[in-house]
Coordinates of C-alpha atoms in Angstrom, one line a residue:
K8 CA -37.3 89.7 1.9
I9 CA -34.2 90.1 0.0
N10 CA -31.5 92.6 1.5
I11 CA -29.5 94.3 -1.2
H12 CA -26.4 96.2 -0.5
L13 CA -25.4 99.0 -2.5
V14 CA -21.6 99.3 -2.8
S15 CA -20.8 102.5 -4.4
H16 CA -17.2 102.5 -5.7
S17 CA -15.1 103.3 -8.6
H18 CA -12.5 100.9 -10.4
D19 CA -9.4 103.5 -10.9
D20 CA -6.2 101.7 -12.6
T21 CA -2.7 103.2 -11.4
G22 CA -2.0 103.3 -15.6
W23 CA -3.5 101.5 -18.1
L24 CA -4.7 103.2 -21.6
L25 CA -3.1 106.4 -20.0
T26 CA -0.6 107.0 -17.4
V27 CA -0.8 107.3 -13.4
D28 CA -0.3 110.9 -13.5
Q29 CA -2.8 111.4 -16.5
Y30 CA -5.9 109.4 -15.0
F31 CA -5.4 111.3 -12.1
F32 CA -5.5 114.7 -13.5
Q33 CA -8.1 113.9 -16.0
E34 CA -10.0 111.6 -13.6
V35 CA -9.6 110.5 -10.5
F36 CA -8.8 114.0 -9.1
Y37 CA -12.4 114.6 -9.6
I38 CA -13.9 111.7 -8.1
V39 CA -12.7 112.0 -4.8
D40 CA -13.3 115.9 -4.9
T41 CA -16.9 115.8 -5.6
L42 CA -17.2 112.4 -3.2
S43 CA -16.5 114.6 -0.3
Q44 CA -19.0 117.1 -1.2
T45 CA -21.5 114.6 -1.7
L46 CA -21.3 112.1 1.1
S47 CA -21.8 115.1 3.3
L48 CA -25.2 116.3 1.9
D49 CA -26.8 112.5 3.3
P50 CA -25.0 110.6 6.5
N51 CA -26.8 107.3 5.0
R52 CA -24.6 107.7 1.4
K53 CA -21.1 105.5 1.6
F54 CA -18.8 104.7 -0.7
M55 CA -15.4 102.6 -0.6
F56 CA -12.3 103.3 -1.8
V57 CA -9.7 101.2 -3.1
E58 CA -6.5 102.5 -4.6
T59 CA -4.4 104.8 -1.7
G60 CA -2.3 105.9 -4.4
F61 CA -4.4 108.1 -6.2
F62 CA -6.0 109.5 -2.6
A63 CA -2.5 110.3 -1.5
R64 CA -2.4 112.2 -4.4
W65 CA -5.4 114.0 -4.1
W66 CA -4.7 114.7 -0.3
D67 CA -1.3 116.5 -1.4
E68 CA -3.3 118.7 -3.9
S69 CA -6.4 119.6 -1.7
P70 CA -6.4 122.7 1.1
E71 CA -6.9 122.0 4.5
S72 CA -10.7 122.2 4.5
R73 CA -11.2 119.4 2.2
R74 CA -8.9 117.4 4.0
D75 CA -11.3 118.1 6.9
V76 CA -14.6 117.2 5.2
I77 CA -12.7 113.8 4.6
R78 CA -11.6 113.0 8.0
R79 CA -15.2 113.6 9.1
L80 CA -16.7 111.2 6.0
V81 CA -14.0 108.5 7.4
K82 CA -14.6 108.9 11.0
N83 CA -18.1 108.3 10.4
K84 CA -17.5 105.5 8.4
Q85 CA -19.1 107.0 5.3
L86 CA -15.9 106.3 3.4
Q87 CA -14.4 103.4 3.8
F88 CA -11.1 101.8 2.3
V89 CA -11.0 98.4 1.4
N90 CA -7.7 96.7 0.1
G91 CA -6.5 99.9 0.5
G92 CA -3.0 99.0 -1.2
W93 CA -0.7 101.4 -2.8
C94 CA -2.4 99.8 -6.1
M95 CA -4.9 97.0 -7.3
H96 CA -1.6 94.6 -7.8
D97 CA -1.7 91.5 -10.2
E98 CA -1.3 88.2 -8.5
A99 CA 0.8 86.5 -11.1
A100 CA 3.7 88.6 -11.8
P101 CA 5.0 90.3 -8.6
Y102 CA 6.9 88.3 -6.4
Y103 CA 5.0 88.5 -2.7
V104 CA 7.1 90.5 -1.6
E105 CA 5.9 93.2 -4.1
M106 CA 2.1 92.5 -3.1
V107 CA 3.0 93.1 0.7
D108 CA 5.4 96.1 0.2
Q109 CA 2.5 98.2 -2.0
T110 CA 0.1 96.8 0.3
T111 CA 2.0 97.9 3.5
R112 CA 2.3 101.6 2.0
G113 CA -1.1 101.9 1.4
H114 CA -1.7 101.0 4.7
M115 CA 1.1 103.2 6.5
W116 CA -0.3 106.6 4.6
L117 CA -4.0 105.6 6.1
K118 CA -3.1 105.0 9.5
D119 CA -0.9 107.8 9.3
K120 CA -4.1 110.0 8.3
F121 CA -7.0 108.5 10.1
G122 CA -5.5 106.4 12.7
E123 CA -6.0 102.7 12.9
D124 CA -9.9 102.5 12.5
A125 CA -9.5 103.6 9.1
L126 CA -7.4 100.4 8.2
P127 CA -8.8 98.0 5.8
V128 CA -10.6 95.0 7.2
G129 CA -11.0 93.2 3.4
T130 CA -9.6 93.3 0.2
W131 CA -11.1 94.2 -2.8
Q132 CA -9.1 92.1 -6.2
I133 CA -12.0 92.7 -8.6
D134 CA -9.6 93.2 -12.0
P135 CA -6.8 90.9 -11.2
F136 CA -6.7 87.9 -14.1
G137 CA -6.8 85.2 -12.1
H138 CA -5.7 84.7 -8.5
S139 CA -2.6 83.3 -6.3
S140 CA -3.2 81.0 -3.3
T141 CA -0.4 83.1 -1.9
N142 CA -2.5 86.1 -2.3
G143 CA -5.0 84.5 -0.6
W144 CA -3.8 83.6 2.6
L145 CA -1.0 86.1 2.9
I146 CA -2.4 89.4 1.3
G147 CA -5.9 87.8 3.2
A148 CA -6.2 86.3 5.8
E149 CA -2.5 86.8 7.1
S150 CA -2.6 89.9 7.1
G151 CA -6.2 90.6 9.3
M152 CA -8.5 90.8 6.5
D153 CA -12.2 89.5 6.6
Y154 CA -12.8 89.0 3.2
L155 CA -11.6 88.8 -0.3
F156 CA -13.9 89.6 -3.7
W157 CA -13.1 89.7 -7.2
A158 CA -14.9 89.7 -10.2
R159 CA -13.0 87.8 -13.2
M160 CA -12.9 83.6 -12.5
D161 CA -13.0 80.7 -15.0
Y162 CA -16.3 80.3 -17.0
Q163 CA -16.7 77.0 -16.0
D164 CA -15.9 77.5 -12.3
W165 CA -18.6 80.2 -12.2
A166 CA -21.1 78.4 -14.0
N167 CA -20.7 75.8 -12.4
R168 CA -20.8 78.0 -8.5
V169 CA -24.0 79.8 -9.7
H170 CA -25.7 76.4 -10.5
N171 CA -24.6 75.1 -6.7
H172 CA -25.9 78.2 -5.1
S173 CA -21.9 78.5 -4.5
T174 CA -20.4 82.0 -5.5
E175 CA -19.4 82.4 -1.8
Y176 CA -17.0 80.1 -0.2
V177 CA -14.3 80.1 2.6
W178 CA -11.0 80.0 0.6
Q179 CA -8.2 78.1 2.6
A180 CA -5.4 79.0 0.3
S181 CA -2.9 77.4 2.5
E182 CA -3.5 73.7 3.2
S183 CA -0.6 73.7 5.4
M184 CA -1.4 76.7 7.6
G185 CA -4.6 75.5 8.5
E186 CA -8.0 77.4 9.6
T187 CA -5.6 80.3 10.0
A188 CA -5.4 80.7 6.1
Q189 CA -9.0 81.0 5.6
V190 CA -10.7 84.0 4.2
F191 CA -14.4 84.3 3.1
T192 CA -14.5 84.9 -0.1
G193 CA -16.5 85.7 -2.8
G194 CA -17.2 86.7 -6.8
L195 CA -19.5 89.5 -7.7
Y196 CA -22.5 89.1 -9.8
G197 CA -22.7 91.9 -11.8
Q198 CA -25.1 91.1 -14.1
G199 CA -25.5 87.4 -14.0
N200 CA -22.0 86.3 -15.4
Q201 CA -19.2 88.0 -13.1
G202 CA -18.5 91.5 -13.2
Y203 CA -17.4 94.5 -10.7
A204 CA -20.6 96.6 -12.0
T205 CA -24.3 95.7 -11.8
W206 CA -27.4 96.3 -14.6
F207 CA -27.6 99.8 -13.4
S208 CA -25.2 102.8 -14.5
F209 CA -25.6 106.2 -13.4
D210 CA -22.6 107.5 -14.7
D211 CA -23.7 108.6 -18.3
G212 CA -25.7 111.9 -18.1
S213 CA -28.0 110.4 -20.3
S214 CA -29.3 108.0 -17.6
G215 CA -31.2 108.5 -14.7
I216 CA -34.9 107.8 -13.0
Q217 CA -37.5 109.8 -14.3
D218 CA -40.2 109.7 -10.8
D219 CA -42.5 112.4 -12.0
P220 CA -45.1 111.1 -13.7
S221 CA -46.1 114.2 -15.6
R222 CA -43.0 113.6 -17.6
H223 CA -43.1 111.5 -21.1
D224 CA -39.5 109.8 -19.8
Y225 CA -41.0 108.8 -16.8
N226 CA -39.5 105.0 -15.9
V227 CA -39.1 104.4 -12.0
D228 CA -41.5 101.8 -12.5
K229 CA -39.7 100.2 -14.8
V230 CA -36.5 100.5 -12.8
I231 CA -38.0 99.0 -9.9
D232 CA -39.5 96.3 -11.1
Q233 CA -35.9 95.3 -13.3
M234 CA -34.2 95.7 -9.8
V235 CA -36.7 93.4 -8.2
Q236 CA -35.9 90.6 -10.9
D237 CA -32.8 91.1 -10.8
A238 CA -32.7 90.8 -7.0
R239 CA -34.5 87.5 -7.5
Q240 CA -32.2 86.2 -10.0
Q241 CA -29.2 86.9 -8.3
A242 CA -30.7 85.3 -4.7
E243 CA -31.0 81.8 -7.0
A244 CA -27.1 81.9 -6.7
G245 CA -26.5 82.8 -3.5
E246 CA -26.9 81.9 0.1
T247 CA -28.6 83.9 2.9
V248 CA -31.6 87.0 1.9
H249 CA -28.0 89.5 1.3
Q250 CA -27.3 90.5 -2.0
I251 CA -24.2 92.9 -2.7
W252 CA -23.9 94.8 -5.8
A253 CA -21.3 97.0 -7.0
A254 CA -22.4 99.8 -7.9
G255 CA -20.0 101.8 -10.2
E256 CA -17.2 100.9 -12.9
D257 CA -14.0 102.1 -14.4
F258 CA -13.4 105.6 -13.3
N259 CA -17.1 106.2 -12.2
Y260 CA -18.4 109.0 -10.0
Q261 CA -16.6 112.0 -11.7
N262 CA -19.6 114.0 -11.3
A263 CA -20.6 112.0 -7.7
D264 CA -24.2 113.9 -7.3
H265 CA -25.7 112.2 -10.1
W266 CA -24.9 108.7 -9.0
Y267 CA -26.2 109.6 -5.2
H268 CA -29.1 111.4 -6.9
N269 CA -30.2 108.5 -8.3
L270 CA -29.1 105.9 -6.0
D271 CA -31.3 107.8 -4.0
K272 CA -34.3 107.5 -5.8
L273 CA -33.5 103.9 -6.2
I274 CA -33.5 103.3 -2.7
H275 CA -36.9 105.3 -1.8
Y276 CA -38.9 103.5 -4.8
G277 CA -37.2 99.9 -3.9
N278 CA -38.3 100.1 -0.7
L279 CA -41.6 100.9 -1.5
N280 CA -42.0 98.3 -3.6
G281 CA -41.8 96.2 -0.3
S282 CA -40.0 92.7 -2.2
V283 CA -36.6 94.5 -1.5
N284 CA -35.0 96.1 1.6
V285 CA -32.7 98.3 -0.5
F286 CA -29.6 100.3 1.7
Y287 CA -26.1 102.1 1.0
S288 CA -23.5 99.8 2.4
T289 CA -19.8 98.8 2.4
P290 CA -18.3 94.9 1.6
T291 CA -17.4 94.9 5.2
E292 CA -21.4 95.6 6.2
Y293 CA -22.5 93.2 4.0
V294 CA -20.0 89.9 4.9
Q295 CA -21.4 90.9 8.7
A296 CA -24.6 90.5 7.5
K297 CA -24.6 87.9 5.3
Q298 CA -22.4 85.7 8.1
A299 CA -24.7 86.5 10.9
A300 CA -27.9 85.2 8.5
A301 CA -25.9 82.3 7.9
K302 CA -25.3 81.4 11.2
K303 CA -28.7 81.7 12.2
A304 CA -29.8 79.7 9.1
G305 CA -27.5 77.4 10.2
V306 CA -25.4 77.8 6.6
K307 CA -22.1 76.4 6.0
F308 CA -20.0 77.5 3.4
E309 CA -18.0 75.4 1.2
A310 CA -14.2 75.3 1.7
R311 CA -11.8 75.7 -0.9
A312 CA -8.1 75.0 -0.8
D313 CA -6.5 75.5 -4.9
D314 CA -5.6 78.7 -6.2
V315 CA -8.0 80.6 -9.0
F316 CA -5.5 80.2 -12.3
P317 CA -5.5 80.4 -15.0
L318 CA -8.4 82.6 -16.1
A319 CA -10.7 81.7 -18.8
D320 CA -13.4 83.4 -20.7
N321 CA -14.3 80.6 -22.8
E322 CA -12.9 77.9 -24.6
H323 CA -10.8 79.5 -26.5
K324 CA -10.2 82.7 -24.3
Y325 CA -7.2 81.8 -21.8
W326 CA -5.8 84.7 -19.7
T327 CA -2.3 83.1 -19.8
G328 CA -0.2 85.6 -22.4
Y329 CA 0.5 88.2 -19.6
F330 CA 2.5 85.7 -17.4
T331 CA 5.6 86.3 -20.1
S332 CA 4.6 90.0 -21.7
R333 CA 6.8 92.9 -21.2
P334 CA 9.8 90.7 -19.6
A335 CA 12.2 94.0 -19.3
L336 CA 9.4 95.7 -17.4
K337 CA 8.8 92.3 -15.1
R338 CA 12.8 92.2 -14.8
Q339 CA 13.4 95.7 -14.3
V340 CA 10.6 95.3 -11.2
R341 CA 12.1 92.2 -9.8
V342 CA 15.6 93.8 -9.8
A343 CA 14.2 97.5 -8.0
S344 CA 12.4 95.2 -5.4
N345 CA 15.6 93.1 -4.5
F346 CA 17.7 96.4 -4.5
L347 CA 15.0 97.8 -2.3
N348 CA 15.5 95.3 0.2
A349 CA 18.7 95.4 0.4
A350 CA 19.4 99.4 0.5
R351 CA 16.5 99.0 3.8
Q352 CA 19.0 96.8 5.6
M353 CA 22.1 99.1 5.0
E354 CA 20.1 102.1 5.8
V355 CA 19.4 100.5 8.8
F356 CA 23.0 99.0 9.4
A357 CA 24.8 102.1 8.3
K358 CA 22.9 104.7 10.1
V359 CA 21.7 106.0 7.0
N360 CA 19.5 108.9 7.1
A361 CA 17.8 111.2 4.5
S362 CA 20.1 114.3 5.3
D363 CA 22.8 111.9 4.4
V364 CA 21.7 111.7 0.9
H365 CA 22.3 114.0 -1.6
V366 CA 20.3 112.8 -4.6
A367 CA 16.9 113.8 -4.9
T368 CA 14.0 111.9 -7.1
T369 CA 12.8 114.9 -8.6
R370 CA 9.2 113.5 -9.4
P371 CA 8.4 111.2 -5.9
S372 CA 5.5 109.4 -5.1
P373 CA 3.3 110.9 -2.6
K374 CA 5.7 110.2 0.7
T375 CA 4.7 108.0 3.2
G376 CA 7.9 108.7 5.4
R377 CA 11.1 110.3 5.4
S378 CA 13.6 107.5 4.3
W379 CA 15.6 108.1 1.2
T380 CA 13.9 104.7 -0.3
D381 CA 10.5 106.4 -0.2
A382 CA 10.8 107.5 -3.5
L383 CA 11.7 103.7 -5.0
E384 CA 9.2 101.9 -2.9
G385 CA 6.2 104.1 -4.6
S386 CA 7.6 103.8 -7.6
V387 CA 7.7 99.7 -7.8
A388 CA 4.2 99.7 -5.5
V389 CA 2.7 102.1 -8.7
T390 CA 4.2 99.6 -10.8
T391 CA 3.0 96.4 -9.6
H392 CA -0.5 97.5 -10.5
H393 CA -2.5 94.4 -12.6
D394 CA -2.5 96.5 -15.5
G395 CA 1.2 97.2 -15.2
M396 CA 3.6 95.1 -14.3
S397 CA 1.8 92.3 -16.2
G398 CA 2.1 93.9 -19.5
T399 CA -1.0 94.8 -20.5
E400 CA -0.8 98.1 -20.6
R401 CA -0.2 100.5 -23.7
E402 CA 3.9 101.1 -24.8
D403 CA 3.7 104.8 -23.5
V404 CA 2.6 103.7 -20.0
S405 CA 5.3 100.7 -19.6
N406 CA 7.7 103.5 -20.7
D407 CA 6.6 106.0 -17.7
Y408 CA 6.5 103.1 -15.2
E409 CA 9.7 102.3 -16.2
T410 CA 11.2 105.7 -15.8
R411 CA 9.9 106.6 -12.4
I412 CA 11.6 103.1 -11.5
S413 CA 15.0 104.6 -13.0
E414 CA 14.9 108.1 -11.7
A415 CA 14.2 106.7 -7.6
H416 CA 17.0 104.5 -8.1
G417 CA 19.4 107.0 -8.6
E418 CA 18.8 108.5 -4.8
V419 CA 18.6 104.8 -3.5
E420 CA 21.9 104.5 -5.1
D421 CA 23.3 107.4 -3.1
G422 CA 22.2 106.4 0.0
V423 CA 23.8 102.6 -0.9
A424 CA 27.0 104.5 -1.2
T425 CA 26.8 106.4 1.6
A426 CA 26.2 103.0 4.0
F427 CA 28.9 101.1 1.9
R428 CA 31.3 103.8 3.0
R429 CA 30.4 103.9 6.5
M430 CA 30.1 100.2 6.3
A431 CA 33.3 99.5 5.2
G432 CA 35.3 102.3 7.4
L433 CA 36.1 104.4 4.1
A434 CA 36.5 108.4 4.2
P435 CA 33.3 110.3 3.4
E436 CA 34.7 111.7 0.6
A437 CA 35.7 108.2 -0.8
P438 CA 34.2 107.9 -4.2
V439 CA 32.1 104.9 -4.5
A440 CA 30.5 103.9 -7.9
Q441 CA 27.8 101.4 -8.9
C442 CA 27.5 99.2 -11.9
A443 CA 23.8 101.0 -13.1
C444 CA 22.8 102.9 -16.1
N445 CA 22.2 106.2 -14.3
A446 CA 26.2 106.7 -13.9
A447 CA 27.0 109.5 -15.4
A448 CA 29.2 107.4 -18.2
G449 CA 26.4 105.4 -18.6
A450 CA 23.3 107.5 -19.0
D451 CA 22.5 106.3 -22.2
C452 CA 23.3 102.2 -21.7
L453 CA 19.8 101.2 -21.9
N454 CA 18.7 97.5 -21.9
I455 CA 22.2 96.2 -21.8
T456 CA 24.6 95.3 -18.7
A457 CA 27.4 97.8 -18.6
C458 CA 29.5 99.4 -15.4
P459 CA 31.6 102.8 -16.7
F460 CA 33.4 102.6 -13.2
T461 CA 35.6 99.6 -13.8
A462 CA 35.5 99.6 -17.6
S463 CA 37.4 102.9 -17.4
A464 CA 39.7 101.8 -14.6
K465 CA 42.9 101.8 -15.7
D466 CA 45.3 100.1 -13.1
D467 CA 43.2 99.0 -9.8
F468 CA 39.9 99.4 -8.2
N469 CA 38.2 97.9 -5.4
V470 CA 35.1 95.6 -5.1
L471 CA 32.5 96.1 -2.5
A472 CA 29.5 93.7 -2.3
Y473 CA 26.5 93.0 0.0
N474 CA 24.8 90.0 0.6
P475 CA 21.5 91.1 1.9
L476 CA 20.5 87.1 2.2
G477 CA 20.0 85.5 6.1
R478 CA 22.1 83.3 5.2
P479 CA 26.1 82.7 3.2
S480 CA 25.5 82.7 -0.6
T481 CA 28.5 81.9 -3.1
Q482 CA 28.1 84.1 -6.6
T483 CA 29.9 84.9 -9.4
I484 CA 30.6 88.6 -10.4
R485 CA 31.4 89.8 -13.8
L486 CA 32.3 93.2 -14.7
P487 CA 33.6 94.4 -18.0
V488 CA 37.0 95.9 -17.8
T489 CA 39.4 97.3 -20.4
G490 CA 42.8 95.2 -21.1
G491 CA 43.4 91.4 -20.2
A492 CA 46.1 92.0 -17.8
W493 CA 44.0 92.0 -14.3
T494 CA 43.9 89.8 -11.5
V495 CA 41.3 89.5 -8.2
T496 CA 43.2 89.8 -4.8
D497 CA 40.5 89.2 -1.2
A498 CA 41.2 92.6 0.5
A499 CA 41.5 91.0 3.9
T500 CA 44.0 88.3 3.8
G501 CA 46.0 89.2 0.0
A502 CA 45.1 85.7 -1.5
A503 CA 44.4 85.3 -4.8
V504 CA 40.9 84.9 -5.7
P505 CA 40.4 82.4 -8.8
A506 CA 39.4 84.9 -11.5
Q507 CA 39.4 84.7 -15.5
V508 CA 39.2 87.3 -18.0
A509 CA 36.9 86.5 -21.2
A510 CA 37.2 88.7 -24.1
L511 CA 34.1 90.2 -25.4
D512 CA 33.6 88.3 -28.7
A513 CA 32.7 89.9 -32.1
M514 CA 29.0 90.1 -31.9
T515 CA 28.6 91.8 -28.5
K516 CA 31.0 94.6 -29.6
A517 CA 28.5 94.8 -33.4
L518 CA 25.7 95.4 -30.6
P519 CA 24.7 99.1 -31.5

């Protein structure tokens, strides 16, 4: 008998056609809010949640009574977190540091609110446009994850795997690390051609299961027959008698009662049919059952070592343009991430606390700690989303990501200035400026390189530089100055430092 694991979920983009704030207040708030009520009505009902950045927002907006309900649901394993990052990150554009940071941020929040038992043991990368080996071993196996699921892979690869009954396998994404890098991996079956939904949806108010035979729209026999046929079809593509059905799509379950009312009927009448065994489940429970059944039957899953790039839907549709689209946003994330890592080091070395920083981010992300780098961490984290840094979002949404990073940058700049004063032995009131567009004189410098502090200097100024690398580094520093009579001296030795003053050309001066 086929075991159908119904996994209730909603794919919630932290920005795409709407900004992350708009998605939360228009849609995601109601998903979590109605789930807290509906799951409480039946201990058999379950739900998995992915994007911790959204969940943290709901937590901040909700009364303690609602939080208590969520705590009970998490403790009872009715509400389980899978992936658990601040968002569902892209796997091509971010550097591995951004992937680690945004995942860590989400897990820190979950651990703080629900304890160790709530931490994810698997990841759910269902919508990114291809999958990197780095994500497979670093955010998968090396992060303690037991499994990884996705819903997009090359159409030829998928067709071949369906034919060979190998839609699930063991991914050893790092050949050099051997078996320690292995993670159980699967492509969701969807309606037969991948995808993170299944053949039914109860999000539309017009859909549902009518089990009253006295009604003209009685359809329960038809629905159950379709379910059995689909289960048999899916059984031909995989191994063992266990199947995972992802019950949900983008921003589903805003009316959770409508979903579970119909899922309850699907389970009840499906089990009466006798051909299948249907029940609420989670990816974690599915993988445990799958691996146990495979071990008992002597099934050995295929081992795979390559990455899952590029993604193609057919011979003329390759998802590769996003590797380079919105280059300014991609660069902003990389620069902010590098600055953030340097700031974290200086925060520790100079012992700079949040109380020492006097510039606050006015619209920060939900907090995960007390550091003055927290707001920038949250802004960078949400931008690594697979419809964020990738560049597939609308222009106004891209602008929103850029604004968030820029706003949070100011707070970290102030903290870094304080750290420089302490590390250089300067007086607490000594002015320390930075070459950044957030400086007052450069507030409208847009996407150009500027340093108002040095450009406006009349006689002399000191330059402080910090190397965040774990090794010596030689760099060329370029600073704008006014006039050509400038020399550079090593403050420690008094020796002259090789330098050159280069006049701006006419083309540069003509820029608006």
